[in-house]
GROMACS .gro file of C-alpha atoms in nm:
model
  184
    1MET     CA    1   0.000   0.000   0.000
    2SER     CA    2   0.135   0.345  -0.085
    3ALA     CA    3   0.198   0.617   0.171
    4GLU     CA    4  -0.076   0.819   0.005
    5ALA     CA    5  -0.328   0.538   0.054
    6VAL     CA    6  -0.228   0.497   0.419
    7GLY     CA    7  -0.258   0.872   0.474
    8MET     CA    8  -0.608   0.878   0.329
    9HIS     CA    9  -0.721   0.614   0.580
   10MET     CA   10  -0.532   0.746   0.884
   11PRO     CA   11  -0.753   0.919   1.140
   12ALA     CA   12  -0.675   1.285   1.219
   13VAL     CA   13  -0.599   1.190   1.581
   14VAL     CA   14  -0.464   0.844   1.664
   15THR     CA   15  -0.595   0.726   2.001
   16LEU     CA   16  -0.457   0.450   2.222
   17ASP     CA   17  -0.756   0.240   2.114
   18ASP     CA   18  -0.647   0.293   1.751
   19VAL     CA   19  -0.290   0.192   1.836
   20ALA     CA   20  -0.414  -0.119   2.019
   21ALA     CA   21  -0.623  -0.214   1.715
   22MET     CA   22  -0.324  -0.163   1.485
   23ASN     CA   23  -0.111  -0.389   1.706
   24ALA     CA   24  -0.381  -0.657   1.710
   25ALA     CA   25  -0.435  -0.643   1.335
   26ASP     CA   26  -0.074  -0.641   1.213
   27PRO     CA   27   0.001  -0.985   1.065
   28ASN     CA   28   0.377  -0.920   1.060
   29GLY     CA   29   0.437  -0.848   1.429
   30HIS     CA   30   0.516  -0.477   1.408
   31ARG     CA   31   0.471  -0.281   1.729
   32TYR     CA   32   0.279   0.043   1.708
   33GLU     CA   33   0.337   0.301   1.979
   34THR     CA   34   0.246   0.666   2.027
   35SER     CA   35   0.400   0.948   2.226
   36PRO     CA   36   0.191   1.160   2.461
   37GLU     CA   37   0.211   1.428   2.189
   38GLY     CA   38   0.048   1.189   1.940
   39VAL     CA   39   0.354   1.091   1.735
   40LEU     CA   40   0.298   0.742   1.594
   41SER     CA   41   0.597   0.505   1.583
   42VAL     CA   42   0.615   0.172   1.404
   43MET     CA   43   0.876  -0.069   1.539
   44PRO     CA   44   0.995  -0.368   1.339
   45PRO     CA   45   0.914  -0.717   1.464
   46PRO     CA   46   1.182  -0.840   1.706
   47ASP     CA   47   1.442  -1.073   1.557
   48SER     CA   48   1.587  -1.381   1.727
   49GLU     CA   49   1.873  -1.192   1.900
   50HIS     CA   50   1.622  -0.946   2.042
   51ALA     CA   51   1.402  -1.231   2.166
   52MET     CA   52   1.700  -1.411   2.324
   53ILE     CA   53   1.805  -1.100   2.519
   54ALA     CA   54   1.447  -1.047   2.644
   55SER     CA   55   1.422  -1.415   2.743
   56ARG     CA   56   1.753  -1.406   2.930
   57LEU     CA   57   1.646  -1.100   3.130
   58PHE     CA   58   1.304  -1.253   3.198
   59ALA     CA   59   1.459  -1.581   3.320
   60TRP     CA   60   1.718  -1.395   3.534
   61LEU     CA   61   1.443  -1.204   3.712
   62ILE     CA   62   1.220  -1.510   3.759
   63VAL     CA   63   1.502  -1.731   3.890
   64ALA     CA   64   1.586  -1.454   4.139
   65GLY     CA   65   1.235  -1.471   4.279
   66TRP     CA   66   1.029  -1.208   4.097
   67PRO     CA   67   0.680  -1.354   4.042
   68ALA     CA   68   0.606  -1.429   3.676
   69GLU     CA   69   0.293  -1.212   3.699
   70GLN     CA   70   0.519  -0.915   3.774
   71VAL     CA   71   0.780  -0.965   3.499
   72LEU     CA   72   0.620  -0.907   3.163
   73GLN     CA   73   0.734  -0.896   2.804
   74ALA     CA   74   0.582  -0.656   2.551
   75VAL     CA   75   0.297  -0.520   2.766
   76GLY     CA   76   0.157  -0.178   2.681
   77VAL     CA   77   0.227   0.105   2.926
   78ARG     CA   78   0.021   0.426   2.931
   79ILE     CA   79   0.248   0.732   2.930
   80SER     CA   80   0.063   1.048   3.027
   81GLY     CA   81   0.178   1.388   2.913
   82PRO     CA   82   0.049   1.744   2.908
   83ASP     CA   83  -0.109   1.693   2.565
   84GLY     CA   84  -0.269   1.355   2.633
   85ASP     CA   85  -0.178   0.991   2.676
   86GLY     CA   86   0.070   0.791   2.476
   87GLY     CA   87   0.142   0.422   2.480
   88ARG     CA   88   0.478   0.246   2.478
   89ILE     CA   89   0.551  -0.126   2.470
   90PRO     CA   90   0.876  -0.192   2.657
   91ASP     CA   91   1.048  -0.520   2.579
   92VAL     CA   92   1.055  -0.621   2.947
   93SER     CA   93   0.883  -0.458   3.245
   94VAL     CA   94   0.892  -0.533   3.617
   95TRP     CA   95   0.600  -0.446   3.843
   96ARG     CA   96   0.548  -0.413   4.222
   97LYS     CA   97   0.221  -0.602   4.177
   98PRO     CA   98   0.058  -0.747   3.867
   99PRO     CA   99  -0.096  -0.474   3.652
  100SER     CA  100  -0.468  -0.470   3.596
  101ARG     CA  101  -0.582  -0.650   3.285
  102SER     CA  102  -0.580  -0.388   3.012
  103VAL     CA  103  -0.405  -0.313   2.685
  104TRP     CA  104  -0.239  -0.001   2.829
  105ALA     CA  105  -0.142  -0.048   3.194
  106ALA     CA  106  -0.092   0.251   3.424
  107VAL     CA  107   0.268   0.317   3.529
  108ALA     CA  108   0.192   0.353   3.901
  109ASP     CA  109   0.335   0.012   3.993
  110VAL     CA  110   0.616  -0.012   3.736
  111VAL     CA  111   0.959  -0.069   3.891
  112LEU     CA  112   1.162  -0.106   3.572
  113VAL     CA  113   1.124  -0.093   3.195
  114VAL     CA  114   1.382  -0.238   2.958
  115GLU     CA  115   1.423  -0.155   2.590
  116ILE     CA  116   1.642  -0.366   2.363
  117VAL     CA  117   1.776  -0.151   2.083
  118SER     CA  118   1.679  -0.266   1.735
  119PRO     CA  119   1.821  -0.132   1.411
  120GLY     CA  120   1.655   0.204   1.359
  121SER     CA  121   1.535   0.246   1.719
  122GLU     CA  122   1.856   0.392   1.866
  123ALA     CA  123   1.732   0.752   1.894
  124MET     CA  124   1.390   0.644   2.017
  125ASP     CA  125   1.536   0.423   2.291
  126SER     CA  126   1.821   0.652   2.400
  127VAL     CA  127   1.652   0.994   2.377
  128THR     CA  128   1.273   0.993   2.336
  129LYS     CA  129   1.188   0.708   2.572
  130VAL     CA  130   1.440   0.830   2.831
  131ARG     CA  131   1.245   1.156   2.848
  132GLU     CA  132   0.900   0.995   2.840
  133TYR     CA  133   0.969   0.723   3.097
  134ALA     CA  134   1.132   0.974   3.333
  135SER     CA  135   0.837   1.215   3.294
  136ALA     CA  136   0.603   0.925   3.375
  137GLY     CA  137   0.796   0.864   3.699
  138ILE     CA  138   0.917   0.512   3.616
  139PRO     CA  139   1.195   0.451   3.874
  140GLN     CA  140   1.435   0.263   3.645
  141TYR     CA  141   1.496   0.236   3.272
  142TRP     CA  142   1.753   0.004   3.121
  143VAL     CA  143   1.866   0.010   2.759
  144VAL     CA  144   2.037  -0.294   2.604
  145ASP     CA  145   2.256  -0.205   2.306
  146ARG     CA  146   2.315  -0.479   2.057
  147ASP     CA  147   2.686  -0.421   2.031
  148GLY     CA  148   2.933  -0.707   2.075
  149ALA     CA  149   2.897  -0.703   2.455
  150GLN     CA  150   2.521  -0.637   2.456
  151THR     CA  151   2.594  -0.339   2.681
  152VAL     CA  152   2.324  -0.256   2.934
  153THR     CA  153   2.289   0.103   3.052
  154LEU     CA  154   2.108   0.127   3.386
  155HIS     CA  155   1.925   0.455   3.442
  156ARG     CA  156   1.770   0.548   3.776
  157LEU     CA  157   1.527   0.833   3.831
  158GLY     CA  158   1.697   1.117   4.018
  159GLY     CA  159   1.553   1.373   4.255
  160ASP     CA  160   1.514   1.624   3.972
  161GLY     CA  161   1.282   1.390   3.779
  162SER     CA  162   1.536   1.293   3.513
  163TYR     CA  163   1.737   0.974   3.478
  164GLU     CA  164   2.091   0.939   3.602
  165THR     CA  165   2.312   0.671   3.452
  166ARG     CA  166   2.402   0.432   3.736
  167ALA     CA  167   2.611   0.183   3.542
  168ARG     CA  168   2.700   0.041   3.203
  169MET     CA  169   2.800  -0.322   3.176
  170PRO     CA  170   2.787  -0.619   2.940
  171LEU     CA  171   2.467  -0.820   2.970
  172ALA     CA  172   2.673  -1.128   3.069
  173TRP     CA  173   2.808  -0.935   3.371
  174LEU     CA  174   2.465  -0.811   3.471
  175LEU     CA  175   2.328  -1.166   3.462
  176GLN     CA  176   2.600  -1.276   3.706
  177THR     CA  177   2.465  -1.036   3.969
  178ALA     CA  178   2.142  -1.044   4.164
  179PRO     CA  179   1.850  -0.828   4.046
  180ALA     CA  180   1.825  -0.701   4.407
  181ASP     CA  181   2.166  -0.536   4.355
  182HIS     CA  182   2.003  -0.307   4.099
  183LEU     CA  183   1.631  -0.286   4.182
  184ASP     CA  184   1.473  -0.129   4.490
   0.00000   0.00000   0.00000
């Protein structure tokens, strides 16, 4: 389908319900997200390396004692902003208690969100989402680069409401520690 054809069928304002419907209807596994300002993003389907990193983090957290209902992969998170609500789908999220059953869960009980950088998502994961997740008050945000070491950057929310970088380490090193060393 051409860009012109898509534009003709795109609503003037894309709501979170629209984004949820787009995610449900996409036969190729793309992830559709929107910023609180209404900017629509289309993420490519995760490849096998991406899935392996997410699985390793998920298993690490579960083995350490986090309940499976509180460690989720690819769950929608509602990000509120001054212009409205956006929705992001972090690759892994950790919750104080299981979120209510909804497409876009509120961030009130989120402890950590993790994004695994995919080709083309570098700026989104290292700039845009840093700002949005911090504004939403999410205590920790980790970014996994897909360099040779699969470097993980651990951000923690500071007193001024922005993230401070706590550490950068290869994923293999992180997985040799206990999640309690990094999570409150």
